[in-house]
CSV table of C-alpha atoms in Angstrom, one decimal:
chain,number,residue,atom,x,y,z
A,1,MET,CA,16.4,-204.6,71.3
A,2,ALA,CA,14.3,-204.1,74.4
A,3,LEU,CA,16.0,-203.6,77.8
A,4,SER,CA,14.1,-206.5,79.2
A,5,LEU,CA,15.2,-209.2,76.7
A,6,ILE,CA,18.8,-207.7,77.2
A,7,HIS,CA,18.5,-207.9,81.1
A,8,GLN,CA,17.3,-211.4,81.0
A,9,LEU,CA,20.2,-212.5,78.8
A,10,PHE,CA,22.4,-211.3,81.2
A,11,ILE,CA,21.0,-213.0,84.0
A,12,LEU,CA,21.6,-216.3,81.9
A,13,TYR,CA,25.2,-215.4,81.2
A,14,THR,CA,26.0,-214.6,85.0
A,15,PHE,CA,24.4,-217.6,86.5
A,16,ILE,CA,25.1,-220.2,84.0
A,17,SER,CA,28.7,-221.2,85.4
A,18,VAL,CA,27.0,-222.1,88.6
A,19,VAL,CA,24.0,-223.4,87.6
A,20,PHE,CA,22.5,-226.8,88.8
A,21,TYR,CA,20.4,-229.6,88.1
A,22,THR,CA,17.2,-230.2,90.1
A,23,GLN,CA,14.9,-233.1,89.9
A,24,VAL,CA,11.1,-232.1,89.7
A,25,GLN,CA,9.2,-233.5,92.5
A,26,GLU,CA,5.9,-231.7,92.8
A,27,GLU,CA,4.0,-233.2,89.6
A,28,GLU,CA,5.0,-235.9,87.3
A,29,PRO,CA,4.6,-235.6,83.3
A,30,ILE,CA,1.0,-236.5,82.3
A,31,THR,CA,0.8,-239.2,79.7
A,32,ILE,CA,-1.2,-238.5,76.7
A,33,GLY,CA,-0.8,-241.6,74.6
A,34,SER,CA,0.9,-243.6,72.1
A,35,GLY,CA,2.5,-241.3,69.4
A,36,LEU,CA,5.6,-239.7,67.9
A,37,GLN,CA,7.0,-236.1,67.2
A,38,PRO,CA,4.4,-233.9,69.2
A,39,LYS,CA,3.8,-230.5,67.8
A,40,ALA,CA,1.6,-228.1,69.8
A,41,VAL,CA,0.4,-224.7,69.4
A,42,ILE,CA,-2.1,-222.6,71.6
A,43,ASN,CA,-4.6,-220.3,69.5
A,44,ASP,CA,-5.6,-216.7,70.3
A,45,HIS,CA,-8.9,-218.5,72.1
A,46,GLY,CA,-6.6,-220.0,74.7
A,47,ILE,CA,-7.1,-223.6,73.0
A,48,LEU,CA,-4.3,-226.0,73.2
A,49,LYS,CA,-3.9,-228.0,69.9
A,50,LEU,CA,-1.4,-230.7,69.4
A,51,VAL,CA,-0.9,-233.0,66.6
A,52,TYR,CA,1.4,-236.2,66.1
A,53,GLY,CA,2.0,-239.2,64.4
A,54,LEU,CA,1.4,-242.9,64.9
A,55,GLU,CA,3.0,-245.4,62.3
A,56,ASP,CA,1.3,-243.9,58.9
A,57,ASN,CA,-1.5,-242.0,60.6
A,58,LEU,CA,-2.0,-238.3,61.8
A,59,TYR,CA,-3.8,-237.6,65.1
A,60,TYR,CA,-5.3,-234.5,66.7
A,61,ILE,CA,-6.1,-233.5,70.2
A,62,GLU,CA,-7.4,-230.3,72.0
A,63,SER,CA,-7.3,-228.9,75.5
A,64,THR,CA,-9.4,-226.0,76.9
A,65,ASP,CA,-8.2,-226.3,80.5
A,66,LYS,CA,-4.2,-225.5,80.1
A,67,GLY,CA,-3.5,-229.2,79.3
A,68,LYS,CA,-5.1,-230.5,82.6
A,69,SER,CA,-7.3,-232.7,80.2
A,70,PHE,CA,-7.4,-233.4,76.5
A,71,THR,CA,-10.0,-234.3,74.3
A,72,LYS,CA,-10.0,-237.9,72.5
A,73,PRO,CA,-7.6,-238.2,69.8
A,74,ALA,CA,-9.2,-237.8,66.5
A,75,LEU,CA,-7.4,-239.3,63.3
A,76,VAL,CA,-6.8,-236.4,60.9
A,77,ALA,CA,-5.7,-238.9,57.8
A,78,GLY,CA,-4.0,-241.8,57.2
A,79,LEU,CA,-1.0,-241.7,54.4
A,80,PRO,CA,-1.0,-244.6,52.4
A,81,GLU,CA,2.4,-243.7,51.1
A,82,GLY,CA,3.8,-243.5,54.5
A,83,LEU,CA,4.6,-240.8,57.0
A,84,MET,CA,7.7,-239.0,57.8
A,85,LEU,CA,8.5,-239.3,61.2
A,86,GLY,CA,11.5,-239.0,63.7
A,87,MET,CA,14.6,-236.8,64.1
A,88,GLY,CA,12.6,-233.6,63.9
A,89,ARG,CA,10.5,-235.0,61.2
A,90,GLY,CA,6.9,-235.1,61.7
A,91,PRO,CA,3.6,-233.3,61.3
A,92,GLN,CA,3.4,-229.4,61.9
A,93,ILE,CA,0.2,-226.9,63.2
A,94,ALA,CA,-0.7,-223.6,63.1
A,95,SER,CA,-4.0,-222.3,64.6
A,96,TRP,CA,-5.5,-218.7,64.7
A,97,GLY,CA,-9.0,-217.3,65.0
A,98,ASP,CA,-11.4,-220.1,63.3
A,99,HIS,CA,-8.4,-221.7,61.3
A,100,THR,CA,-6.4,-224.7,62.2
A,101,VAL,CA,-4.2,-226.2,59.7
A,102,ILE,CA,-2.0,-229.3,59.7
A,103,THR,CA,1.0,-230.2,57.2
A,104,ALA,CA,2.9,-233.5,57.2
A,105,VAL,CA,5.4,-235.2,54.6
A,106,ASN,CA,4.8,-238.6,52.9
A,107,GLU,CA,7.7,-241.0,52.6
A,108,LYS,CA,8.1,-240.1,48.8
A,109,GLY,CA,8.7,-236.2,49.7
A,110,ASN,CA,5.5,-234.7,48.9
A,111,ILE,CA,4.0,-231.9,51.5
A,112,TYR,CA,0.1,-231.9,52.3
A,113,SER,CA,-2.2,-229.8,54.4
A,114,TRP,CA,-5.4,-230.4,56.0
A,115,LYS,CA,-7.6,-227.9,57.2
A,116,LEU,CA,-10.3,-228.3,60.3
A,117,ASN,CA,-13.8,-227.0,59.1
A,118,ARG,CA,-14.9,-225.0,62.1
A,119,HIS,CA,-18.6,-225.8,61.3
A,120,SER,CA,-18.3,-229.7,60.6
A,121,GLN,CA,-15.4,-230.1,62.9
A,122,LYS,CA,-14.1,-232.5,60.0
A,123,TRP,CA,-10.7,-232.4,58.5
A,124,GLU,CA,-10.8,-231.4,54.8
A,125,GLY,CA,-8.0,-232.3,52.3
A,126,PRO,CA,-5.3,-233.0,51.6
A,127,SER,CA,-3.8,-230.3,49.7
A,128,ARG,CA,-0.5,-230.5,48.2
A,129,ILE,CA,2.0,-227.7,48.9
A,130,ASN,CA,5.2,-228.7,46.8
A,131,ASP,CA,4.4,-228.0,43.0
A,132,VAL,CA,7.3,-230.3,41.7
A,133,ASP,CA,6.8,-233.8,42.7
A,134,THR,CA,8.6,-235.5,45.7
A,135,VAL,CA,11.2,-232.7,46.4
A,136,ALA,CA,10.7,-233.0,50.1
A,137,LYS,CA,12.4,-236.1,50.5
A,138,GLU,CA,14.3,-235.0,53.7
A,139,GLY,CA,10.9,-234.3,55.4
A,140,PHE,CA,11.8,-231.0,57.2
A,141,VAL,CA,8.9,-228.7,57.0
A,142,ALA,CA,7.9,-225.6,59.0
A,143,ILE,CA,4.6,-223.8,59.1
A,144,ALA,CA,3.3,-220.4,60.9
A,145,LYS,CA,0.3,-218.4,60.7
A,146,GLY,CA,0.4,-214.8,59.2
A,147,LYS,CA,-1.8,-211.7,58.7
A,148,GLY,CA,-5.4,-212.6,58.3
A,149,SER,CA,-6.0,-216.2,56.6
A,150,ASN,CA,-2.1,-216.3,55.3
A,151,ILE,CA,-0.3,-219.0,56.3
A,152,TYR,CA,3.2,-220.0,55.2
A,153,SER,CA,5.2,-223.1,54.8
A,154,VAL,CA,9.2,-223.7,54.2
A,155,TRP,CA,11.1,-226.6,53.9
A,156,ASN,CA,14.4,-228.4,52.6
A,157,ASP,CA,13.8,-228.9,48.9
A,158,LEU,CA,15.8,-231.1,46.5
A,159,ARG,CA,14.1,-229.8,43.0
A,160,SER,CA,17.6,-228.7,41.9
A,161,GLY,CA,19.6,-231.9,43.0
A,162,ASN,CA,20.9,-230.3,46.2
A,163,ASN,CA,19.0,-229.1,49.5
A,164,GLN,CA,17.8,-225.6,49.2
A,165,LEU,CA,15.2,-223.6,51.1
A,166,TYR,CA,11.8,-223.2,49.3
A,167,GLY,CA,8.4,-221.6,50.5
A,168,SER,CA,5.0,-221.1,49.6
A,169,VAL,CA,2.0,-219.1,51.0
A,170,SER,CA,-1.7,-220.0,51.1
A,171,LYS,CA,-4.1,-216.8,51.6
A,172,ASP,CA,-7.3,-219.0,52.2
A,173,GLY,CA,-6.3,-220.8,55.5
A,174,GLY,CA,-4.5,-223.6,53.9
A,175,LYS,CA,-6.8,-224.5,51.0
A,176,THR,CA,-4.7,-223.7,48.3
A,177,TRP,CA,-0.9,-223.0,48.2
A,178,SER,CA,1.1,-220.4,45.8
A,179,LYS,CA,3.7,-221.4,43.4
A,180,ASN,CA,6.8,-222.4,45.3
A,181,LYS,CA,9.2,-219.8,45.8
A,182,LEU,CA,13.2,-219.9,46.3
A,183,ILE,CA,14.0,-218.7,49.8
A,184,TYR,CA,17.9,-219.5,49.9
A,185,ALA,CA,20.5,-221.5,47.9
A,186,SER,CA,24.0,-222.2,49.4
A,187,PRO,CA,26.7,-220.9,47.1
A,188,ASP,CA,28.4,-223.8,48.4
A,189,THR,CA,26.3,-226.3,46.6
A,190,THR,CA,23.9,-227.3,49.3
A,191,ILE,CA,22.5,-226.3,52.8
A,192,CYS,CA,22.7,-228.6,55.7
A,193,GLU,CA,20.9,-231.9,54.5
A,194,CYS,CA,19.2,-233.1,57.6
A,195,CYS,CA,18.6,-230.4,60.0
A,196,LYS,CA,15.2,-229.1,60.3
A,197,VAL,CA,14.1,-225.6,59.2
A,198,SER,CA,12.3,-223.1,61.7
A,199,MET,CA,9.9,-220.4,61.1
A,200,ILE,CA,8.3,-217.5,63.2
A,201,TYR,CA,5.9,-214.9,62.1
A,202,ASN,CA,6.1,-211.4,64.1
A,203,ASN,CA,3.8,-208.7,64.8
A,204,ARG,CA,5.6,-206.6,62.3
A,205,ASP,CA,4.4,-208.6,59.5
A,206,LYS,CA,7.4,-210.3,58.9
A,207,LEU,CA,8.4,-214.1,58.9
A,208,TYR,CA,11.6,-215.2,60.2
A,209,VAL,CA,13.6,-218.6,58.7
A,210,MET,CA,16.1,-220.0,60.5
A,211,TRP,CA,18.2,-223.1,59.1
A,212,ARG,CA,21.6,-225.0,59.3
A,213,ASN,CA,23.7,-223.6,56.4
A,214,GLN,CA,26.8,-225.2,54.7
A,215,LEU,CA,29.5,-223.1,53.8
A,216,ASP,CA,33.1,-224.2,53.4
A,217,GLY,CA,32.8,-227.3,55.5
A,218,PHE,CA,31.1,-224.8,58.3
A,219,ARG,CA,27.6,-226.0,59.5
A,220,ASP,CA,26.4,-222.7,61.2
A,221,MET,CA,22.9,-221.1,61.8
A,222,TYR,CA,21.5,-218.5,59.6
A,223,LEU,CA,18.5,-216.3,59.5
A,224,VAL,CA,16.7,-214.4,57.2
A,225,SER,CA,13.4,-212.3,57.1
A,226,VAL,CA,10.7,-212.7,54.6
A,227,GLU,CA,8.2,-210.2,53.6
A,228,ASP,CA,5.6,-209.1,50.9
A,229,GLY,CA,4.1,-212.6,50.4
A,230,MET,CA,7.8,-214.4,50.2
A,231,ASN,CA,8.7,-212.0,47.3
A,232,LYS,CA,11.1,-210.2,49.6
A,233,VAL,CA,13.9,-212.1,51.5
A,234,SER,CA,16.8,-210.3,53.4
A,235,SER,CA,20.4,-211.1,53.2
A,236,PRO,CA,21.0,-214.1,55.0
A,237,VAL,CA,22.8,-213.6,58.6
A,238,LYS,CA,24.9,-216.1,60.5
A,239,LEU,CA,23.8,-216.4,64.1
A,240,GLY,CA,26.7,-216.4,66.7
A,241,SER,CA,30.5,-215.5,66.5
A,242,GLY,CA,31.8,-219.1,66.6
A,243,SER,CA,31.6,-221.8,63.9
A,244,TRP,CA,31.1,-225.5,63.6
A,245,LYS,CA,33.6,-227.5,61.2
A,246,LEU,CA,31.6,-230.5,60.5
A,247,GLU,CA,31.7,-233.4,57.6
A,248,GLY,CA,28.4,-234.9,58.6
A,249,CYS,CA,24.7,-233.5,59.5
A,250,PRO,CA,24.2,-233.3,63.2
A,251,MET,CA,20.2,-233.4,62.4
A,252,ASP,CA,19.5,-230.5,64.6
A,253,GLY,CA,17.8,-227.3,63.5
A,254,GLY,CA,17.2,-225.3,66.6
A,255,SER,CA,14.1,-223.0,67.4
A,256,LEU,CA,13.1,-219.3,67.4
A,257,TYR,CA,10.6,-217.2,68.9
A,258,SER,CA,9.3,-213.6,68.5
A,259,ASP,CA,8.2,-211.8,71.5
A,260,GLU,CA,5.4,-209.2,71.6
A,261,LYS,CA,7.6,-206.4,70.5
A,262,GLY,CA,8.6,-208.3,67.3
A,263,ASP,CA,12.4,-209.0,68.7
A,264,VAL,CA,13.5,-212.7,67.7
A,265,ILE,CA,15.1,-214.9,70.1
A,266,THR,CA,16.9,-218.4,68.8
A,267,VAL,CA,18.3,-221.3,70.3
A,268,TRP,CA,20.6,-223.9,68.6
A,269,ARG,CA,23.1,-226.4,69.2
A,270,ARG,CA,26.9,-226.1,68.1
A,271,GLU,CA,28.8,-229.1,68.5
A,272,GLY,CA,27.7,-230.7,72.0
A,273,ASP,CA,26.7,-227.2,73.1
A,274,ILE,CA,23.1,-225.3,73.4
A,275,PHE,CA,23.4,-221.3,72.7
A,276,LEU,CA,20.8,-218.5,73.1
A,277,CYS,CA,21.3,-215.8,70.5
A,278,GLU,CA,19.7,-212.7,69.5
A,279,PRO,CA,20.4,-212.0,65.7
A,280,GLY,CA,23.5,-209.8,65.7
A,281,LYS,CA,24.3,-210.4,69.3
A,282,GLU,CA,27.1,-212.6,71.0
A,283,GLU,CA,25.7,-216.1,71.6
A,284,VAL,CA,25.2,-217.4,75.1
A,285,LYS,CA,25.8,-221.0,76.3
A,286,LEU,CA,23.0,-222.4,78.4
A,287,GLY,CA,24.6,-226.1,78.7
A,288,THR,CA,25.2,-229.2,76.8
A,289,GLY,CA,22.7,-231.3,74.9
A,290,LYS,CA,20.9,-231.4,71.6
A,291,THR,CA,17.4,-230.5,70.1
A,292,PRO,CA,16.7,-227.1,71.9
A,293,VAL,CA,13.4,-225.3,71.4
A,294,VAL,CA,12.5,-221.8,73.0
A,295,THR,CA,9.5,-219.9,74.0
A,296,LYS,CA,8.8,-216.4,76.0
A,297,ASN,CA,6.0,-215.0,78.1
A,298,GLU,CA,5.4,-212.9,81.7
A,299,GLN,CA,7.5,-215.7,83.5
A,300,GLY,CA,10.4,-215.0,81.1
A,301,ILE,CA,12.4,-217.1,78.6
A,302,LYS,CA,12.3,-220.9,78.7
A,303,VAL,CA,14.5,-222.9,76.9
A,304,LEU,CA,14.1,-226.9,76.8
A,305,TRP,CA,16.4,-229.2,75.4
A,306,SER,CA,17.5,-233.0,75.6
A,307,GLU,CA,20.6,-234.7,76.8
A,308,ASN,CA,21.2,-238.3,77.6
A,309,ASN,CA,17.5,-239.3,77.2
A,310,GLU,CA,16.6,-236.3,79.6
A,311,ILE,CA,14.3,-233.4,78.8
A,312,LEU,CA,16.1,-230.3,80.5
A,313,SER,CA,14.4,-226.8,81.0
A,314,LEU,CA,16.0,-223.4,81.8
A,315,SER,CA,13.9,-220.5,83.0
A,316,THR,CA,15.3,-216.9,83.4
A,317,THR,CA,12.9,-216.6,86.3
A,318,SER,CA,14.2,-219.7,88.7
A,319,ASN,CA,17.6,-219.4,87.7
A,320,LYS,CA,18.6,-223.2,87.2
A,321,ILE,CA,18.3,-225.9,84.9
A,322,THR,CA,15.5,-228.4,85.5
A,323,SER,CA,15.1,-232.1,84.7
A,324,LEU,CA,11.4,-232.6,83.6
A,325,GLY,CA,11.6,-236.6,82.9
A,326,LYS,CA,12.7,-238.9,80.4
A,327,GLY,CA,12.5,-238.3,76.8
A,328,ARG,CA,13.5,-236.8,73.5
A,329,TYR,CA,12.4,-234.0,71.0
A,330,PRO,CA,10.7,-231.7,73.2
A,331,ASN,CA,8.1,-228.8,72.2
A,332,VAL,CA,7.1,-226.1,74.3
A,333,VAL,CA,4.4,-223.5,74.1
A,334,SER,CA,3.1,-220.6,76.1
A,335,VAL,CA,1.0,-218.0,76.7
A,336,LYS,CA,1.1,-214.9,79.2
A,337,ASP,CA,0.7,-217.0,82.3
A,338,PHE,CA,1.5,-220.4,81.4
A,339,THR,CA,3.9,-223.0,79.7
A,340,LEU,CA,3.6,-226.5,78.5
A,341,ALA,CA,6.3,-228.9,77.6
A,342,PHE,CA,5.6,-232.0,75.5
A,343,TRP,CA,8.0,-234.6,74.4
A,344,GLU,CA,8.3,-238.1,73.2
A,345,THR,CA,9.8,-241.1,75.3
A,346,GLU,CA,11.4,-244.2,74.3
A,347,ASN,CA,8.5,-246.2,74.6
A,348,LYS,CA,6.9,-244.0,71.9
A,349,GLU,CA,4.6,-242.2,74.3
A,350,ILE,CA,3.8,-238.2,74.5
A,351,VAL,CA,3.8,-236.8,77.7
A,352,VAL,CA,2.8,-233.2,78.9
A,353,LYS,CA,4.2,-231.2,81.8
A,354,PRO,CA,3.0,-227.6,82.8
A,355,LEU,CA,6.1,-225.2,83.8
A,356,ASP,CA,4.7,-222.1,85.3
A,357,ALA,CA,3.3,-221.6,88.8
A,358,LYS,CA,0.2,-220.1,87.4
A,359,TYR,CA,-0.8,-223.1,85.8
């Protein structure tokens, strides 16, 4: 692994025992509007794109000025059979070049995608991703862009009667999807039923998929790498040295990020604690809470999570945990010189807040 990443982990490890909370004073979060489960990306043109749900509708907005202002929300589609929302369930988005793709799951358990036509600026679709009807009843899906026009999707799948990881690839920017492929099946009946799956594509032409497994009553985080159009899957690797014996599902799947060198950083919850972990390394405890997300840019590693209806942020550059505001289900995106955090409030509003000084 890169020395810079190890150094950052060392910084986190040494200061975490004396870390303190501060209330942000300089800027209040910006309220975008009503909605739930925001998901954002920044494409290679520097355009921030965000999707969210409200009742049974999908909405999309953009920002070309680092989140200082946003376009008027545009309706992507309404789902007459209901839209899965809440507890990490919600629309997903990927954007690169001239492509922008959104996915969502209806309440019957079917996964659909929509593609933005760059000429007409209208949404095309839906296209169904799952090739067996109503198998995504848990509603947990992740997508990631790949090389060229490839886009990948993975989800918790019930076609066998138990939850397994399945995936599909689109080679035409989200218009059509391949035959679904089994990524992982637990030898102990099922993976953790209600924890979201996470996925990232790195610059070494590999996908990394992370999920909460269930083996002998332990519900720990595992990681695989996927190559060759989902035809080649590595052996699963458990993340961290500790384990969590649990009868129920914590509904918390963590997050992962791949840096410019292709190395992977993961964050996840075990019991009430938040951990940062490189595959094959010891985990580092960051704090207490749930639903963590991670990103990294030239300003360092940033991890967000929620605790007692408060959004907390930990940065390797500031060496402290910062309270960003009230809310739940944080999402974070970054490029080299700025980072934006998003979350939803108890009043079903979506807010955004910049985290970097170069904003």
